Tab-separated table of C-alpha atoms and ligand atoms in Angstrom:
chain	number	residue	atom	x	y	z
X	21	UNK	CA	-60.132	64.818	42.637
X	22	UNK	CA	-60.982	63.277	39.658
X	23	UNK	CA	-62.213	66.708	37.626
X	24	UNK	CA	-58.552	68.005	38.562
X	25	UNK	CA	-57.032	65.333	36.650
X	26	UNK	CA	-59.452	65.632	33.691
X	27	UNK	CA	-58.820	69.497	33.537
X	28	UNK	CA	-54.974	68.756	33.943
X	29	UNK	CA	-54.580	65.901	30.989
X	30	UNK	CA	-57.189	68.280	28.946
X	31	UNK	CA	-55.406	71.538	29.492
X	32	UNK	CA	-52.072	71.707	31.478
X	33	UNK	CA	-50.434	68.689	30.273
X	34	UNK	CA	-46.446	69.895	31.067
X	35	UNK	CA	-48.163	69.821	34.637
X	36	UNK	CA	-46.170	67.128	36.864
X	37	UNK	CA	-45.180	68.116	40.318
X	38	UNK	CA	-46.557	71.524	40.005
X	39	UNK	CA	-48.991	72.753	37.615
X	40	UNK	CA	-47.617	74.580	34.291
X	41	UNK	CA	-49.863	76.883	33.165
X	42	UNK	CA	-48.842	77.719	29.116
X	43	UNK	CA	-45.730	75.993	29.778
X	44	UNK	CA	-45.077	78.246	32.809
X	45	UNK	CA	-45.116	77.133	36.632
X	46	UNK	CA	-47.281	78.719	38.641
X	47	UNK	CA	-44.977	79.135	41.715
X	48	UNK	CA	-42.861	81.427	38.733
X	49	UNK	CA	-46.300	83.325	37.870
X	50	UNK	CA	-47.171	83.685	41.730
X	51	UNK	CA	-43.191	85.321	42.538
X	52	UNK	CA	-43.498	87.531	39.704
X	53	UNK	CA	-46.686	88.641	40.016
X	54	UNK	CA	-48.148	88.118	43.367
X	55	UNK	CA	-50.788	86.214	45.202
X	56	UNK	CA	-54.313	86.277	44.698
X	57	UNK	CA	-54.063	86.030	40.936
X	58	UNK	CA	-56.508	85.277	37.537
X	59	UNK	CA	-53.941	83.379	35.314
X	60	UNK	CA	-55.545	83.299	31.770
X	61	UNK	CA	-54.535	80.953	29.174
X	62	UNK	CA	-55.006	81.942	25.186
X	63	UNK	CA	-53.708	78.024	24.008
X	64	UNK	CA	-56.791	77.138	26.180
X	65	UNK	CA	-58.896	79.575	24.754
X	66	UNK	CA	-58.042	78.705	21.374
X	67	UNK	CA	-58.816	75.434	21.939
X	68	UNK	CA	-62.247	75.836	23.012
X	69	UNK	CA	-62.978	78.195	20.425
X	70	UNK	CA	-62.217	75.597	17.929
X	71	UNK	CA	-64.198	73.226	19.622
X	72	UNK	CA	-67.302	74.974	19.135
X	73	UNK	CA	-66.624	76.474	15.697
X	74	UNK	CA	-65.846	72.726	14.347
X	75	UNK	CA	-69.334	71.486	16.250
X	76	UNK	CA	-70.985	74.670	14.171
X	77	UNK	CA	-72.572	74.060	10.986
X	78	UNK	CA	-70.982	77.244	8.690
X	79	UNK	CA	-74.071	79.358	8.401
X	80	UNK	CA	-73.832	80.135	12.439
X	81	UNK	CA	-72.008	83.287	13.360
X	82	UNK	CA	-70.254	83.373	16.790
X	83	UNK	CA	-70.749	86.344	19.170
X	84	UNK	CA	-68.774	86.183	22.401
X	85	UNK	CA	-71.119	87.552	25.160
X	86	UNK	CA	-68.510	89.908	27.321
X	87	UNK	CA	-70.012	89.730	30.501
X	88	UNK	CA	-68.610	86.164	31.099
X	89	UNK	CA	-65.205	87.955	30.691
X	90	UNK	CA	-65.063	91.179	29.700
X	91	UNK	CA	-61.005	91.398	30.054
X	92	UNK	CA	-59.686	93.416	26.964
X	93	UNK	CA	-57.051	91.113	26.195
X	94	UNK	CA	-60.008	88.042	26.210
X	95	UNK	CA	-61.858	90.451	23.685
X	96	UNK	CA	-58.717	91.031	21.211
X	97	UNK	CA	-58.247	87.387	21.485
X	98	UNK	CA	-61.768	86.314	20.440
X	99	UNK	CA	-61.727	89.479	17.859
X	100	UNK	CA	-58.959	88.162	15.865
X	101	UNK	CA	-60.374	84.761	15.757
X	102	UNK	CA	-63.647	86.832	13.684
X	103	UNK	CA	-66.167	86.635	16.623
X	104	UNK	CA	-68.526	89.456	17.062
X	105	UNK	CA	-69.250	90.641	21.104
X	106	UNK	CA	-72.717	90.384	22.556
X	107	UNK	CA	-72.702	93.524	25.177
X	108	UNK	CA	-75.296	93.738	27.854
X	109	UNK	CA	-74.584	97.961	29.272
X	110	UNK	CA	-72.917	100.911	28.100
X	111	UNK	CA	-69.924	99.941	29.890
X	112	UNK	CA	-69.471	96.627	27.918
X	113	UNK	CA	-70.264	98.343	24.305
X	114	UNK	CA	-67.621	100.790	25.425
X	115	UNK	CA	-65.156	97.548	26.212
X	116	UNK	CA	-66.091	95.607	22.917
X	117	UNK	CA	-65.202	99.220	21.102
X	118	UNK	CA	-62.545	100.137	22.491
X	119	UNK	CA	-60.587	96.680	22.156
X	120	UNK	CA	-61.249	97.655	18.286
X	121	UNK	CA	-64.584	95.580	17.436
X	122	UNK	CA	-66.509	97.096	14.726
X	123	UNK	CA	-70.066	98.650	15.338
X	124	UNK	CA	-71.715	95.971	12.778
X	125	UNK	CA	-70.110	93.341	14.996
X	126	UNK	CA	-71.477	94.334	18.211
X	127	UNK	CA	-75.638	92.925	19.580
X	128	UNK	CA	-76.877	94.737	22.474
X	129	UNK	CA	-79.211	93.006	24.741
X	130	UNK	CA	-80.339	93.173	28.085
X	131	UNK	CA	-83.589	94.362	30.514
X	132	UNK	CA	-83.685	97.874	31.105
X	133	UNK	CA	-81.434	99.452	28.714
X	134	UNK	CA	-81.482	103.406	29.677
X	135	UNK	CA	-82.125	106.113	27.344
X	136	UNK	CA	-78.528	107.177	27.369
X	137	UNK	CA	-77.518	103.178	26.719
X	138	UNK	CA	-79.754	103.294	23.829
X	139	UNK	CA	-78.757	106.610	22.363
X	140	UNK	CA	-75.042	105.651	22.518
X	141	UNK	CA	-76.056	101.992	20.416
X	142	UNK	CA	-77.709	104.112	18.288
X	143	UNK	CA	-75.316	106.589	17.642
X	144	UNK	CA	-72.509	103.918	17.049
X	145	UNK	CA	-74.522	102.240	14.694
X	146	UNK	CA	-74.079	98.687	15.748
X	147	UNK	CA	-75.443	95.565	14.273
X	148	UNK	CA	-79.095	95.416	16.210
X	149	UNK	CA	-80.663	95.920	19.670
X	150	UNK	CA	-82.426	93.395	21.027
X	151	UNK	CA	-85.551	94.322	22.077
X	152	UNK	CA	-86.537	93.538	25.793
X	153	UNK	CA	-89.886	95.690	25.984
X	154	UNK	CA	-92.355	97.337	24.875
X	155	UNK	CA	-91.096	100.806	26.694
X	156	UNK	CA	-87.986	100.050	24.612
X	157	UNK	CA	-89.872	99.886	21.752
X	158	UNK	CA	-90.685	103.005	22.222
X	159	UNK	CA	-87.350	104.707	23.458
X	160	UNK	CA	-85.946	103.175	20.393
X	161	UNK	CA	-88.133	104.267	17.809
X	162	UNK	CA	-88.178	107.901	19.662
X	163	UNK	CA	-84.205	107.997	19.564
X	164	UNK	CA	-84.180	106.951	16.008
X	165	UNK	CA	-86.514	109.378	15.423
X	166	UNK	CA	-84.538	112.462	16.445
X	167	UNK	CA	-81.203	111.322	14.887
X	168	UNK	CA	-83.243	110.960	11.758
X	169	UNK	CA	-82.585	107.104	10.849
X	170	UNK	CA	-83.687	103.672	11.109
X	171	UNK	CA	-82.416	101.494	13.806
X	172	UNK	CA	-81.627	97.654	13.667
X	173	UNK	CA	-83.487	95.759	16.431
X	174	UNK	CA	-84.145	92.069	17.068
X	175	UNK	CA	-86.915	91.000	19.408
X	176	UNK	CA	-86.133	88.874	22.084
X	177	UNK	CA	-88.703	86.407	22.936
X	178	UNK	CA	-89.535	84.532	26.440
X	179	UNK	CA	-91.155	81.663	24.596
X	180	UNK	CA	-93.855	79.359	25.556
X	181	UNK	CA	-93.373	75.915	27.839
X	182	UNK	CA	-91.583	73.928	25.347
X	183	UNK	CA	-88.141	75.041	25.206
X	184	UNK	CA	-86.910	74.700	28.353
X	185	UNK	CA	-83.275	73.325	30.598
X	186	UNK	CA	-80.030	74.376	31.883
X	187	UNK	CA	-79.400	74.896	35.558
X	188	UNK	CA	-81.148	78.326	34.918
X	189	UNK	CA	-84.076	77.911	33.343
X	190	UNK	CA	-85.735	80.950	31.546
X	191	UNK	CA	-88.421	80.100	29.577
X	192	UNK	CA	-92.156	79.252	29.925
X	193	UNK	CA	-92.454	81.450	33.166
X	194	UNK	CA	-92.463	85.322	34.031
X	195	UNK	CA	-89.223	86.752	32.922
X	196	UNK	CA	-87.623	90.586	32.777
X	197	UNK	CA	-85.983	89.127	29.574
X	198	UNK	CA	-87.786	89.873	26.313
X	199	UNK	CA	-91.207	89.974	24.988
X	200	UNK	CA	-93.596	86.578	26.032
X	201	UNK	CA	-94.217	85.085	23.014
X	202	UNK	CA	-97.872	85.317	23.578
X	203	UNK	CA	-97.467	89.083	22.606
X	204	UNK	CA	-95.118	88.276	19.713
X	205	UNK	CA	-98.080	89.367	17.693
X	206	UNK	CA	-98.631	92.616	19.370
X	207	UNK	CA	-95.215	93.665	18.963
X	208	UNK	CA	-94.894	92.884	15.813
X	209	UNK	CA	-97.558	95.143	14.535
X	210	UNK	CA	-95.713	97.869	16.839
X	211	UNK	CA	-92.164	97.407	14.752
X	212	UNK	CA	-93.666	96.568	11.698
X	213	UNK	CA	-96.149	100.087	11.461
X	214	UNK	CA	-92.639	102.165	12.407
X	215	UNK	CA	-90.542	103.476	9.928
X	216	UNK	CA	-87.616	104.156	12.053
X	217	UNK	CA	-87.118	100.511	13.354
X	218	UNK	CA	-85.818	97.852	11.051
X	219	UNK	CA	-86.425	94.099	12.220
X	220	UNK	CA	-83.924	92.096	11.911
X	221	UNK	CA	-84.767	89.088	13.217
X	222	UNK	CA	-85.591	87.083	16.891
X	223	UNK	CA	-83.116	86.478	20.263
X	224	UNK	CA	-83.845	83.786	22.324
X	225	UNK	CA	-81.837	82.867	25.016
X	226	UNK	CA	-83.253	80.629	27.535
X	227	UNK	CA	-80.931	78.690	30.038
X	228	UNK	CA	-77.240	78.887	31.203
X	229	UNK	CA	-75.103	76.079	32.137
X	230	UNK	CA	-76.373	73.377	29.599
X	231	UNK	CA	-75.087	70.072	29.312
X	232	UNK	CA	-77.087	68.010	27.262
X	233	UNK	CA	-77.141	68.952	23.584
X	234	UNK	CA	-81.049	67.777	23.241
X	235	UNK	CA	-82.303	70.850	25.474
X	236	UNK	CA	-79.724	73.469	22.889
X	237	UNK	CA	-81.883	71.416	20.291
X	238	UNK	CA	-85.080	71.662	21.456
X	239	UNK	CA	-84.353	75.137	21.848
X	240	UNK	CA	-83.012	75.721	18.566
X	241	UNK	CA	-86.275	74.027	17.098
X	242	UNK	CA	-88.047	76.440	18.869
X	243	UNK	CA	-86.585	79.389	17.568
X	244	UNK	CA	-87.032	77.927	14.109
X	245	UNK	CA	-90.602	77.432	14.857
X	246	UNK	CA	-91.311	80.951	16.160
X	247	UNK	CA	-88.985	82.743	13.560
X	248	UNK	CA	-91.418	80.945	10.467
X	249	UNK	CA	-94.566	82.803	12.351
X	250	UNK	CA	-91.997	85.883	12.448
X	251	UNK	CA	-91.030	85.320	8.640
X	252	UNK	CA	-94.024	84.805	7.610
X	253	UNK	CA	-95.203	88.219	8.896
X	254	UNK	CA	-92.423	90.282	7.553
X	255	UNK	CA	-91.866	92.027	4.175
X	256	UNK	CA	-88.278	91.664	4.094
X	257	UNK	CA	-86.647	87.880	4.410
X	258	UNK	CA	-85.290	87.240	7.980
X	259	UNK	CA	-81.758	87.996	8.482
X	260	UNK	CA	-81.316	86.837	11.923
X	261	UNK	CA	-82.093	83.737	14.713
X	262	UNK	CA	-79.881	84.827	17.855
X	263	UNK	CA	-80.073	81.275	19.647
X	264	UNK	CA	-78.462	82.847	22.326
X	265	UNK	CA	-75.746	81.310	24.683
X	266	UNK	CA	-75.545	78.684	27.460
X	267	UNK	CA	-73.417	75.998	26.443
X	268	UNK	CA	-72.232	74.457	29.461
X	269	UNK	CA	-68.944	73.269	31.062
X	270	UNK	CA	-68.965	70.576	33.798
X	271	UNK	CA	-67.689	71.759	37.208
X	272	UNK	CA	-68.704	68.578	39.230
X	273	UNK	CA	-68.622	65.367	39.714
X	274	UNK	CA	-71.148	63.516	37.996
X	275	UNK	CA	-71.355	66.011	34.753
X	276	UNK	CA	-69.838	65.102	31.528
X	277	UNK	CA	-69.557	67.819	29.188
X	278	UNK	CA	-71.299	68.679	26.148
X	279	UNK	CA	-71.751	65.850	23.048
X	280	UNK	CA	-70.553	67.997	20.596
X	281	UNK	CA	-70.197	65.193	17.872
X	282	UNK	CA	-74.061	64.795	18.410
X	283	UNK	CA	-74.867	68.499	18.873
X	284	UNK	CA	-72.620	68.741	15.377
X	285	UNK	CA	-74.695	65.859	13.778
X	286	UNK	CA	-78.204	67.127	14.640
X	287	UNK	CA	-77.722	70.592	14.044
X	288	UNK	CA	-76.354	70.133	10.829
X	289	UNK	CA	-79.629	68.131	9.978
X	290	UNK	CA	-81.936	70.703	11.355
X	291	UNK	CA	-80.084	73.484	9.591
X	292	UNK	CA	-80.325	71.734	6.053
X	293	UNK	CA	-83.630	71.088	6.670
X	294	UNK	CA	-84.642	74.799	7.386
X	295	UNK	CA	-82.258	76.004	4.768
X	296	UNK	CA	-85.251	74.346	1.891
X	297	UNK	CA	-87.684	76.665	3.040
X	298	UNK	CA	-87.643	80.105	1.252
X	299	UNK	CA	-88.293	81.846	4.698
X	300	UNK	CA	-84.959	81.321	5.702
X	301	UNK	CA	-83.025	81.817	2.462
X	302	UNK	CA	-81.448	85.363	3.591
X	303	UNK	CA	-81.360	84.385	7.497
X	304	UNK	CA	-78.119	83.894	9.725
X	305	UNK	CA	-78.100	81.827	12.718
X	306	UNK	CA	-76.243	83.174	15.678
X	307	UNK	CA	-74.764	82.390	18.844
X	308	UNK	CA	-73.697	84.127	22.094
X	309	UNK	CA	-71.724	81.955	24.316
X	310	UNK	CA	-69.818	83.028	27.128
X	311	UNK	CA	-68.710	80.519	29.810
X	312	UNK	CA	-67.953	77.926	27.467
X	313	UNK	CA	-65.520	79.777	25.592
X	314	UNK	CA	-63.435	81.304	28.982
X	315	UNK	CA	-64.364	79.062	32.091
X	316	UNK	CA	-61.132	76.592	31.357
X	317	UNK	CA	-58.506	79.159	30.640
X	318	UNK	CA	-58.348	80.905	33.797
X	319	UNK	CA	-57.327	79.694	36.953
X	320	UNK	CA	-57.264	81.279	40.431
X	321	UNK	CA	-54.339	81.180	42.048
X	322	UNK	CA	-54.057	82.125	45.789
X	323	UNK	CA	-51.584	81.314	48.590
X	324	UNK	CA	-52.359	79.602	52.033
X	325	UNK	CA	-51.498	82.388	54.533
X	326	UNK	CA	-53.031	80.432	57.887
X	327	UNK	CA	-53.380	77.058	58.923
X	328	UNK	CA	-55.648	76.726	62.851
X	329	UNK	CA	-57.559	73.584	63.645
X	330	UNK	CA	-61.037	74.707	65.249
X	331	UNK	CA	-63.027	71.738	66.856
X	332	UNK	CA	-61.186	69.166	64.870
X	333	UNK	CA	-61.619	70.575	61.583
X	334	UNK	CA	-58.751	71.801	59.707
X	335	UNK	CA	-59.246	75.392	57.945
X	336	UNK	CA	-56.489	76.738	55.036
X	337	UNK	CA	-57.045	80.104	55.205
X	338	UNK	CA	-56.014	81.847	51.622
X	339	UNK	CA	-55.181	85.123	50.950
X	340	UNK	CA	-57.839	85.184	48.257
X	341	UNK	CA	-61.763	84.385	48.312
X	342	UNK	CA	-65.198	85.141	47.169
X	343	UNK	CA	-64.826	88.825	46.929
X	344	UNK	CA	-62.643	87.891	43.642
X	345	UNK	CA	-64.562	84.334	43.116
X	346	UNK	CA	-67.870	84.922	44.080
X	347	UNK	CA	-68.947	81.715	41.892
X	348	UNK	CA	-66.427	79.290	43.533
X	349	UNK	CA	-68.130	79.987	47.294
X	350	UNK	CA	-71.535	78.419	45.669
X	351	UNK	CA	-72.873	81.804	46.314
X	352	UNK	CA	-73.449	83.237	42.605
X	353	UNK	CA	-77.072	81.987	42.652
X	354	UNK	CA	-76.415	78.613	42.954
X	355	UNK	CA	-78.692	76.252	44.718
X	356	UNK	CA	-76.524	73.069	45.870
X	357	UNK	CA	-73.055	74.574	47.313
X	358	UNK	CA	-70.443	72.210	45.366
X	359	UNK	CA	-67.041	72.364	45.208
X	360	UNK	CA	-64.889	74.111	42.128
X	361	UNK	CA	-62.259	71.960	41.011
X	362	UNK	CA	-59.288	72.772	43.234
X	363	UNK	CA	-55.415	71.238	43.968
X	364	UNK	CA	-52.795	72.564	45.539
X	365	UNK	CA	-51.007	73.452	43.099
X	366	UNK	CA	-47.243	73.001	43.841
X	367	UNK	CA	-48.296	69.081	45.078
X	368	UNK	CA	-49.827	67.689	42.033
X	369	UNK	CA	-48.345	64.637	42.961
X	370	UNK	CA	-48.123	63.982	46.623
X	371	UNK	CA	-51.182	61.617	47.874
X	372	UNK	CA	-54.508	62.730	49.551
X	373	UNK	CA	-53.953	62.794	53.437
X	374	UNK	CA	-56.175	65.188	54.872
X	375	UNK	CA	-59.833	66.638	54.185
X	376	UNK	CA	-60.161	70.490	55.138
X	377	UNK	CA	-62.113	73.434	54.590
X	378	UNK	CA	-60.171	76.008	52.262
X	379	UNK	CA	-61.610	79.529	53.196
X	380	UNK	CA	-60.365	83.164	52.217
X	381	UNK	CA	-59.737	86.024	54.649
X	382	UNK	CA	-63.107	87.568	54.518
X	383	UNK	CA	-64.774	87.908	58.393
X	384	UNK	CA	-68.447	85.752	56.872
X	385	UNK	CA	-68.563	82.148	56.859
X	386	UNK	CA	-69.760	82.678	53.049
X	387	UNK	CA	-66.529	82.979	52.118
X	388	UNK	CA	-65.380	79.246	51.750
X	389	UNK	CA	-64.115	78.033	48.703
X	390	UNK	CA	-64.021	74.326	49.454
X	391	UNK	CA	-65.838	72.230	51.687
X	392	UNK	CA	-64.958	69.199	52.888
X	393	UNK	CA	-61.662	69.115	50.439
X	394	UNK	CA	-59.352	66.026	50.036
X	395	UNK	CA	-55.859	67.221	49.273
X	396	UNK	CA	-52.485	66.662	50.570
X	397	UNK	CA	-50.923	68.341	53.418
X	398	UNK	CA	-51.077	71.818	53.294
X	399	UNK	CA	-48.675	74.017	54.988
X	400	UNK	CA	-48.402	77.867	55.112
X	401	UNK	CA	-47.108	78.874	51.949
X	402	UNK	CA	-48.385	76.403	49.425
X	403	UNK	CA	-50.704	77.724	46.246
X	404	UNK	CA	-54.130	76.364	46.070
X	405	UNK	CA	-55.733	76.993	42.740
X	406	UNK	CA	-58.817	77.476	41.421
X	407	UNK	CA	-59.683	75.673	37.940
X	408	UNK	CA	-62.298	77.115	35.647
X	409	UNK	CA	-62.085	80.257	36.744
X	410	UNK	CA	-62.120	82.325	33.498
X	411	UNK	CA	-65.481	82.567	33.125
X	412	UNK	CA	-68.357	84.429	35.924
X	413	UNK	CA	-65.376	84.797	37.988
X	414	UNK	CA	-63.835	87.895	38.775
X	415	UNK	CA	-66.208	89.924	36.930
X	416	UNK	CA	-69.098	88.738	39.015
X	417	UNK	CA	-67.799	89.395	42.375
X	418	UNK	CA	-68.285	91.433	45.201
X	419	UNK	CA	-64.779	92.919	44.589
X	420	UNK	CA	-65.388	96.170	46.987
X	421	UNK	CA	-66.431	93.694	49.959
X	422	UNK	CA	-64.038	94.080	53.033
X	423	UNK	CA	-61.494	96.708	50.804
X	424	UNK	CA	-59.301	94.145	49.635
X	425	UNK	CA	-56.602	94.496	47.421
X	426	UNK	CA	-57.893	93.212	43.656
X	427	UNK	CA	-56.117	90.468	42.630
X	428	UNK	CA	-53.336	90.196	40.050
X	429	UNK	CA	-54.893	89.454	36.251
X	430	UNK	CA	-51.977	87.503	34.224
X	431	UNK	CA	-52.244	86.795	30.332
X	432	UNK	CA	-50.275	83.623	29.176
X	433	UNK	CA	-49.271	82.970	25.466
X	434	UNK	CA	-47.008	79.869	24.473
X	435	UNK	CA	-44.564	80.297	27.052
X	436	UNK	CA	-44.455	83.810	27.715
X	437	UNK	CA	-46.373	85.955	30.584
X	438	UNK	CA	-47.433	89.286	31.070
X	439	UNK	CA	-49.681	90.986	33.778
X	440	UNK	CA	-52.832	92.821	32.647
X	441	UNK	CA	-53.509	95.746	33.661
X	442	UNK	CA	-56.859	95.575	35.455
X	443	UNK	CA	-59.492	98.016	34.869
X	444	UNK	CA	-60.410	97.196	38.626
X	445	UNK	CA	-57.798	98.283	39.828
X	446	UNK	CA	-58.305	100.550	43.432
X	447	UNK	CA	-56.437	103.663	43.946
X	448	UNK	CA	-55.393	103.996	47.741
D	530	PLP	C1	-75.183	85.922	29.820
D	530	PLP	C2	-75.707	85.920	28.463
D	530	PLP	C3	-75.134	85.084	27.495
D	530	PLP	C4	-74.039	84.100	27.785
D	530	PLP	O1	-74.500	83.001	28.499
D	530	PLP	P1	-73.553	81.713	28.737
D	530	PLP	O2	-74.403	80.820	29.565
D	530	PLP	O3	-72.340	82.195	29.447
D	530	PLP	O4	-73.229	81.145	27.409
D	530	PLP	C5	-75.621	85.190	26.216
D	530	PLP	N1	-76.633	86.033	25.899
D	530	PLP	C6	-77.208	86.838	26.805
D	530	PLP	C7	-78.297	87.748	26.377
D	530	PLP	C8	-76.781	86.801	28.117
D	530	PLP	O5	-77.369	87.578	29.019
């Protein structure tokens, strides 16, 4: 498996006949701590922080979007780097605060915000709502209203045909995400006549999973094309462009990851050249990533606790699956059912010799985690991980599916381990 390797030299490079995770083997991690287990690496989250700040041109702020991982100890970590947290519920905004992020670093976005989502936003002050509707338009400007003060909102646009990509595409068709840019105009005459809203500035945020820094352009240019029709409108300069997240990481075979030398290059041009105009003097650029900044640093560790042949196919039967890695099954929305990079993990080294089917205990044929795999002789026992499992893993599973035992959550920090305590935690 040639994306094991890559992820191995890239990340785990202590790794020989077993994979070292921070300088710790995982058959240490599994003993101490158990088996199924989210192993989360802050080297490996440093180092893809710094990856994307050095492809940023200076004038872009970073907001880590929490529902990728919304782990406290991920949220301190990306806190003390300076990041800001993009929260998507009331749950979330109670996360970002909690693990001690100020209100004015905190953007709210998200379809279908309630009133008592709204009211708590608004009563913490935080840096801006993003506005998804017009019925929010309203709830906001009522709220604001009755606790007497202006609110900062951004509106989120679903923009025209041109800015489109990513494996999830969300622009140029109907959307429950933000205001179609054909009724930018309408909207804006809404925010603009209210005293109790202040606009900050416009979210877009069109695809997920993008690997080709062109389509993060194109977007960009976009935004920069709609925010001028914004500025233009506006007494006030612009503060804000929210570019919103997506930048991709590549699972399979046949995707290389992001150019960020290019994305550096061109953005740096594109952002001097908007920097001339006057309309975007006072504005800063944002942007929300999520699964680029986690997916690396966790892997999912889970034992093999059956081995049966069944019609000449071999199954390794784990004591973890989908219900803690919905993602890795294929069955988080994917379309094409592809395999997550995955080893056994205590055999780095010994050759390929079979080709099986790794499943988890769950009683529904959904819950396979590798089809088809090449890897070397399993036997009851041995530790298949998971890699790229620290972001849209754990915390977008069907944890409560078949009563399960949640899996172990283990932070790792140059050499030293600790377990986590999981806010997921069931109480039997
Ligand atoms: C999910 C989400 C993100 C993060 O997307 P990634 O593809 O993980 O970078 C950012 N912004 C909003 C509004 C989101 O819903």
């Amino acid at each position: 498996m040639e994306g094991v390797q890559r992820l191995i030299s890239q990340y785990f490079k202590s790794s020989r006949k077993e994979l070292m995770i921070g300088g710790i083997g995982v058959s240490e991690l599994a003993e101490q701590y158990g088996t199924p287990m989210f192993v989360y690496d802050r080297n490996i989250l440093l180092q893809k922080y710094q990856s994307l700040r050095n492809a940023l041109p200076a004038e872009f702020e970073i907001y880590y979007s929490v529902k990728a991982n919304p782990h406290p100890r991920v949220l301190q970590f990306f806190l003390s780097q300076g990041l800001g947290l993009e929260v998507a519920s009331a749950g979330e905004l109670h996360m970002a605060l909690q693990a001690g992020c100020p209100p004015e670093k905190i953007i709210f976005a998200g379809p279908g915000k309630t009133m008592a989502e709204l009211s708590l936003a608004i009563q913490k002050n935080i840096r801006e709502i993003h506005l998804e509707s017009f019925t929010e338009r309203e709830r906001i400007s009522f709220l604001s209203r009755q606790s007497g003060k202006k609110t900062r909102i951004s509106i989120r646009i679903n923009p025209g045909k041109e800015a489109q990509g990513g494996a999830m595409q969300m622009g140029g068709k109907p959307s429950p995400f933000g205001i179609d840019e054909e009724k930018l105009d309408e909207m804006l005459n809404l925010v603009l006549q209210d005293s109790y809203l202040d606009l900050q500035g416009i979210h877009l945020f069109i695809g997920t999973q993008i690997l080709d820094h062109r389509i993060l352009l194109s977007q960009y240019r976009k935004g920069f094309e709609i925010a001028e029709r914004v500025a233009q409108r506006i007494p006030g300069p612009l503060r804000i462009i929210d570019f919103g997240g997506g930048y991709g990481v590549p699972y399979f075979k046949n995707e290389t990851a992001l150019d960020l030398t290019e994305l550096k290059r061109e953005l740096e041009l594109l952002v001097a050249e908007k920097k001339r105009s006057q309309l975007f003097q006072h504005t800063q650029f944002l942007i929300e990533p999520g699964r680029f900044l986690t997916a690396e640093a966790g892997v999912y560790v889970a034992r093999i606790n059956d081995i049966k042949v069944s019609k000449g196919k071999k199954f390794l039967i784990m004591d973890g699956g989908m219900h803690h890695h919905l993602a890795a099954s294929g069955n988080l929305g994917q379309i094409i059912k592809r395999n997550y990079p995955l080893a056994i993990l205590n055999k780095l080294q010994e050759p390929y010799s079979e080709t099986v089917e790794v499943v988890g205990p769950l009683c529904t044929p959904l819950d396979t985690l590798g089809r088809s795999v090449q890897l070397p002789e399993a036997h009851i026992g041995d530790l298949i991980g998971i890699f790229q499992s620290g972001a849209y893993a754990l915390s977008a599973s069907p944890l409560g599916f078949l009563s399960h035992q949640t899996p172990a959550e283990v932070w790792v920090e140059d050499g030293q381990h600790s377990r986590l305590k999981s806010r997921l935690e069931y109480q039997y």
